[in-house]
Amino acid sequence: MSASPLSPDAVAMADRVETFVREVVVPYEQDSRRDHHGAPTDELVMELREKARAAGVLTPHIRADGSHLTQRETAEVLIRSGLSPLGPLACNTMAPDEGNMYLIGHVGSPELKARFLQPLVEGRGRSAFFMTEPADWGGAGSDPSMMKTTCRRDGDHWVIDGRKTFITGAKGAMVGIIMAASAEEDTKGGACMFLVDLPDPAIVIDEVPNTIDTSMPGGHSTVTIRELRVPAGQMLGQPGEGFKYAQVRLSPARLSHCMRWLGACIRAHEIAVDYACRREAFGKTLIDHEGVGFMLAENRILLQQSRLMIDWCADVLDTGSLGTVESSMAKVAVSEALMKIADNCVQVMGGIGVTDRTIVEQVFREIRAFRIYDGPTEVHKWSLAKKIKREWKQAQEAFRAEQAA
C-alpha cells in the first residue's frame, strides 16, 4: 500500500507548529500556574491559545472550511505539537478534544456542529467524553458492553442516570459527550450518545483523583449523573447507534495519542542526547560509554519504528477503513516503544532525569499512563489473539471444503 501524499499546506502548517512549540510554548514549561493535581490551569491554557491564534496554529488539524486533514497529515502536525507537554493544549490538538471534534464533525447535524463543535474548534473551551465507569460499581471499562449508565425517553427529552469515572477534563469543560445504554425498543439494547452543555447541576463531580499523569487540565473526574434531562435533538446520531459512533472516534483518537506522545519522546530524547554529549564521567562523555550510547541508539531505532507504525495505520484510516485492528497494533507497538524510550532517557540522565528540571520526568509519567489509556496493551493483544484464532478456523474450514470438493 502506497503512502498517501502530504499536501504542501499541511507540511507548511506542521513546520509552523514546530516553530511555535519550540520558541513560544517551551518557555512556559516551568510556569507555576498549575492546579493542586499538577495540571495546567485553564488560565495558562487560554493564554497559550491566544498566542497560538496569533501565530496561526490554533486547531491546525482542521481547515478553515471545517474539513479535517488526512490522518497522515494529522500525524505530521500532531507529532510537532507534542514536542512539549503543553503543545497540544496550546494548539488545541489535545485529548479528548481532538477526538471529540473529529466525532462531532463526522456524526453531528449542522445544528449540533454550530452549537457544540464550533466553540471547540475556536479554542474557546474544553470538552469531555463520558464513557468509562467505576469498577466498584461493576461498570464499563475496557469492556463497553458492561455499561450501566442508562438513558430513557421522557416526552421530547431523554433522561440519563449513572456514574462515570476517569472522565478527562470534565472539571472545567464546556461540552460533554455522554454514552448511555438504552432499553427503549427501537434502540435494540444499544447505546446512545448525547451532547450536553457543561457544567450541569445534574452532573456532580465526586472526585478528581491524583494520577501519575499531569498534562490534562481538569484531571480525570469521577462523576454521578442524576436525572439529567437532555433534549432529544441533542442526541448525537441515531438512537442505539452509540457503539458504532464510538468506533468512528476510536481508531483516529487512539492513533492521535501515539502521534502526540511520539513528539514528546522525540523531545525527551533530544534532551537526553544533549546531556549525554556534555556530561563527563570516568574520563569521557557519557555517550562514549557503550552502555549509555546503546540506550540512545535503541531510542533512535524505536522512534523510527513508532513513526512508521503511525504512518502505516494513518494510511489505512485514510482509505476509509475503520482500522480497528491496525490501530490496536499501532497503539501497542508505539506505547510500548515510547515507554522504553522515556525510561532510557531517565536512565541516561541519572539524578537529573528524575527531577522536574526538564520535561523528561513528566514524559516518563505520561507515557506510563498512556499504556493504559485508550485500552491497555493486554486488551489489545487479547483482541488480536481472538482475530488470529478466527482466521485460523476460517482457513481450516476453507481447506476442508476444498478437500471435499
Coordinates of N, CA and C in Angstrom, one line a residue, residues 222-321:
T222 N -14.3 11.5 38.6 CA -15.4 10.5 38.8 C -16.7 11.4 39.0
V223 N -17.8 11.0 38.3 CA -19.0 11.8 38.4 C -20.2 11.0 38.6
T224 N -21.2 11.6 39.2 CA -22.5 10.9 39.3 C -23.5 11.7 38.5
I225 N -24.3 11.0 37.7 CA -25.3 11.7 36.8 C -26.7 11.3 37.3
R226 N -27.5 12.3 37.8 CA -28.8 12.0 38.3 C -29.9 12.8 37.6
E227 N -30.7 12.1 36.9 CA -31.9 12.7 36.3 C -31.5 13.8 35.4
L228 N -30.5 13.6 34.5 CA -30.0 14.6 33.6 C -31.0 14.6 32.4
R229 N -31.7 15.7 32.2 CA -32.6 15.8 31.1 C -32.0 16.4 29.9
V230 N -32.0 15.7 28.8 CA -31.3 16.2 27.6 C -32.4 16.2 26.4
P231 N -32.5 17.3 25.8 CA -33.5 17.4 24.6 C -33.1 16.3 23.6
A232 N -34.1 15.7 23.0 CA -33.9 14.7 22.0 C -33.0 15.2 20.8
G233 N -33.1 16.5 20.5 CA -32.3 17.0 19.4 C -30.9 17.0 19.7
Q234 N -30.5 16.8 21.0 CA -29.0 16.8 21.3 C -28.4 15.4 21.3
M235 N -29.2 14.4 20.8 CA -28.6 13.1 20.6 C -27.7 13.2 19.4
L236 N -26.5 12.6 19.6 CA -25.5 12.6 18.5 C -25.8 11.3 17.7
G237 N -26.3 11.6 16.4 CA -26.7 10.5 15.6 C -28.0 9.9 15.9
Q238 N -28.1 8.6 15.7 CA -29.4 7.9 15.8 C -29.4 7.0 17.1
P239 N -30.7 6.8 17.7 CA -30.8 6.0 18.9 C -30.2 4.6 18.7
G240 N -29.5 4.1 19.7 CA -29.0 2.8 19.6 C -27.7 2.6 18.8
E241 N -27.2 3.6 18.2 CA -26.0 3.5 17.4 C -24.7 4.1 18.1
G242 N -24.8 4.3 19.4 CA -23.7 4.9 20.1 C -22.4 4.1 20.0
F243 N -22.4 2.8 20.0 CA -21.2 2.0 19.9 C -20.6 2.1 18.5
K244 N -21.5 2.2 17.5 CA -20.9 2.3 16.2 C -20.2 3.7 16.0
Y245 N -20.8 4.7 16.6 CA -20.2 6.0 16.5 C -18.9 6.1 17.3
A246 N -18.8 5.3 18.4 CA -17.6 5.2 19.2 C -16.5 4.6 18.4
Q247 N -16.8 3.7 17.5 CA -15.8 3.2 16.6 C -15.3 4.2 15.6
V248 N -16.1 5.1 15.2 CA -15.7 6.2 14.3 C -14.6 7.0 15.0
R249 N -14.8 7.3 16.3 CA -13.9 8.1 17.0 C -12.7 7.3 17.5
L250 N -12.9 6.0 17.8 CA -11.9 5.2 18.5 C -10.5 5.2 17.8
S251 N -10.5 4.7 16.6 CA -9.2 4.5 15.9 C -8.4 5.8 15.7
P252 N -9.0 6.8 15.1 CA -8.3 8.1 15.0 C -7.8 8.6 16.3
A253 N -8.7 8.6 17.3 CA -8.3 9.1 18.6 C -7.2 8.3 19.3
R254 N -7.2 7.0 19.1 CA -6.2 6.1 19.6 C -4.9 6.5 19.0
L255 N -4.9 6.7 17.6 CA -3.7 6.9 16.9 C -3.1 8.3 17.2
S256 N -4.0 9.3 17.4 CA -3.5 10.6 17.7 C -2.8 10.7 19.0
H257 N -3.2 9.8 20.0 CA -2.4 9.7 21.2 C -1.0 9.3 20.9
C258 N -0.8 8.3 20.0 CA 0.5 7.9 19.6 C 1.3 9.1 19.0
M259 N 0.6 9.9 18.2 CA 1.3 11.0 17.5 C 1.8 12.0 18.5
R260 N 1.0 12.4 19.4 CA 1.4 13.4 20.4 C 2.5 13.0 21.3
W261 N 2.4 11.7 21.8 CA 3.4 11.3 22.7 C 4.7 10.9 22.0
L262 N 4.6 10.6 20.7 CA 5.8 10.4 19.9 C 6.6 11.7 19.9
G263 N 5.9 12.8 19.7 CA 6.5 14.1 19.7 C 7.2 14.4 21.0
A264 N 6.5 14.0 22.1 CA 7.1 14.2 23.5 C 8.4 13.4 23.7
C265 N 8.4 12.2 23.1 CA 9.6 11.4 23.3 C 10.7 11.8 22.4
I266 N 10.4 12.4 21.2 CA 11.4 13.0 20.4 C 12.1 14.1 21.2
R267 N 11.4 14.9 21.9 CA 11.9 16.0 22.6 C 12.7 15.4 23.8
A268 N 12.2 14.4 24.5 CA 12.9 13.9 25.7 C 14.2 13.2 25.2
H269 N 14.2 12.6 24.1 CA 15.4 12.0 23.5 C 16.4 13.1 23.2
E270 N 16.0 14.2 22.6 CA 16.9 15.4 22.4 C 17.6 15.8 23.6
I271 N 16.8 15.9 24.7 CA 17.3 16.4 26.0 C 18.3 15.4 26.5
A272 N 18.0 14.1 26.4 CA 18.9 13.1 26.9 C 20.2 13.1 26.1
V273 N 20.1 13.2 24.8 CA 21.3 13.3 23.9 C 22.2 14.5 24.3
D274 N 21.6 15.6 24.5 CA 22.3 16.8 24.8 C 23.1 16.6 26.1
Y275 N 22.4 16.0 27.1 CA 23.0 15.8 28.4 C 24.2 14.8 28.3
A276 N 23.9 13.7 27.5 CA 25.0 12.7 27.4 C 26.2 13.1 26.6
C277 N 26.0 14.1 25.7 CA 27.1 14.6 24.9 C 27.9 15.7 25.7
R278 N 27.3 16.2 26.8 CA 28.0 17.3 27.6 C 28.6 16.7 28.9
R279 N 27.9 15.8 29.5 CA 28.3 15.3 30.8 C 29.4 14.3 30.7
E280 N 30.4 14.5 31.5 CA 31.6 13.6 31.5 C 31.6 12.8 32.8
A281 N 32.1 11.6 32.7 CA 32.3 10.7 33.8 C 33.3 9.6 33.4
F282 N 34.2 9.3 34.3 CA 35.2 8.3 34.0 C 36.1 8.6 32.8
G283 N 36.4 9.9 32.7 CA 37.3 10.3 31.7 C 36.8 10.6 30.3
K284 N 35.5 10.5 30.1 CA 34.9 10.7 28.7 C 33.4 11.1 28.9
T285 N 32.9 11.6 27.8 CA 31.5 12.0 27.8 C 30.6 10.7 27.9
L286 N 29.4 10.9 28.5 CA 28.6 9.7 28.8 C 28.3 8.9 27.5
I287 N 28.0 9.7 26.4 CA 27.6 9.0 25.2 C 28.7 8.0 24.6
D288 N 30.0 8.3 25.0 CA 31.1 7.5 24.6 C 31.2 6.2 25.4
H289 N 30.4 6.1 26.5 CA 30.3 4.9 27.3 C 29.3 4.0 26.6
E290 N 29.7 2.8 26.3 CA 28.8 1.9 25.5 C 27.4 1.7 26.1
G291 N 27.3 1.6 27.4 CA 26.0 1.4 28.0 C 25.1 2.5 27.7
V292 N 25.6 3.8 27.8 CA 24.7 4.9 27.5 C 24.5 5.1 26.0
G293 N 25.6 4.9 25.2 CA 25.4 5.1 23.8 C 24.4 4.1 23.2
F294 N 24.4 2.9 23.7 CA 23.5 1.9 23.2 C 22.0 2.2 23.5
M295 N 21.8 2.8 24.7 CA 20.4 3.2 25.0 C 19.9 4.3 24.1
L296 N 20.8 5.2 23.8 CA 20.4 6.3 22.8 C 20.2 5.8 21.4
A297 N 21.1 4.8 21.1 CA 20.9 4.1 19.7 C 19.6 3.4 19.7
E298 N 19.2 2.7 20.8 CA 17.9 2.0 20.8 C 16.8 3.0 20.7
N299 N 16.9 4.1 21.4 CA 15.9 5.2 21.2 C 15.7 5.6 19.8
R300 N 16.8 5.8 19.1 CA 16.7 6.2 17.7 C 15.9 5.2 16.8
I301 N 16.2 3.9 17.1 CA 15.5 2.8 16.4 C 14.1 2.8 16.7
L302 N 13.7 2.9 18.0 CA 12.3 2.8 18.4 C 11.5 4.1 18.0
L303 N 12.2 5.2 17.9 CA 11.5 6.4 17.4 C 11.1 6.2 15.9
Q304 N 12.0 5.6 15.2 CA 11.7 5.4 13.7 C 10.6 4.3 13.6
Q305 N 10.7 3.3 14.4 CA 9.7 2.2 14.3 C 8.3 2.8 14.6
S306 N 8.3 3.6 15.6 CA 7.0 4.2 16.1 C 6.4 5.1 15.0
R307 N 7.3 5.9 14.3 CA 6.8 6.8 13.3 C 6.2 6.0 12.1
L308 N 6.9 4.9 11.8 CA 6.5 4.0 10.7 C 5.1 3.4 11.0
M309 N 4.9 2.9 12.2 CA 3.7 2.3 12.6 C 2.5 3.3 12.6
I310 N 2.8 4.5 13.0 CA 1.8 5.6 12.9 C 1.4 5.9 11.5
D311 N 2.4 6.1 10.6 CA 2.1 6.4 9.2 C 1.4 5.2 8.5
W312 N 1.8 4.0 8.9 CA 1.1 2.8 8.3 C -0.4 2.8 8.7
C313 N -0.7 3.0 10.0 CA -2.1 3.0 10.4 C -2.8 4.2 9.9
A314 N -2.2 5.3 9.8 CA -2.8 6.5 9.2 C -3.2 6.3 7.8
D315 N -2.4 5.6 7.0 CA -2.7 5.3 5.6 C -3.9 4.4 5.5
V316 N -4.0 3.4 6.4 CA -5.2 2.5 6.5 C -6.4 3.4 6.7
L317 N -6.4 4.2 7.7 CA -7.6 5.1 8.0 C -7.9 6.0 6.9
D318 N -6.9 6.4 6.1 CA -7.2 7.3 5.0 C -7.9 6.6 3.8
T319 N -7.9 5.3 3.8 CA -8.6 4.6 2.8 C -10.1 4.5 3.1
G320 N -10.5 5.0 4.3 CA -11.9 4.9 4.7 C -12.2 3.8 5.7
S321 N -11.2 2.9 5.9 CA -11.4 1.8 6.8 C -11.5 2.3 8.2

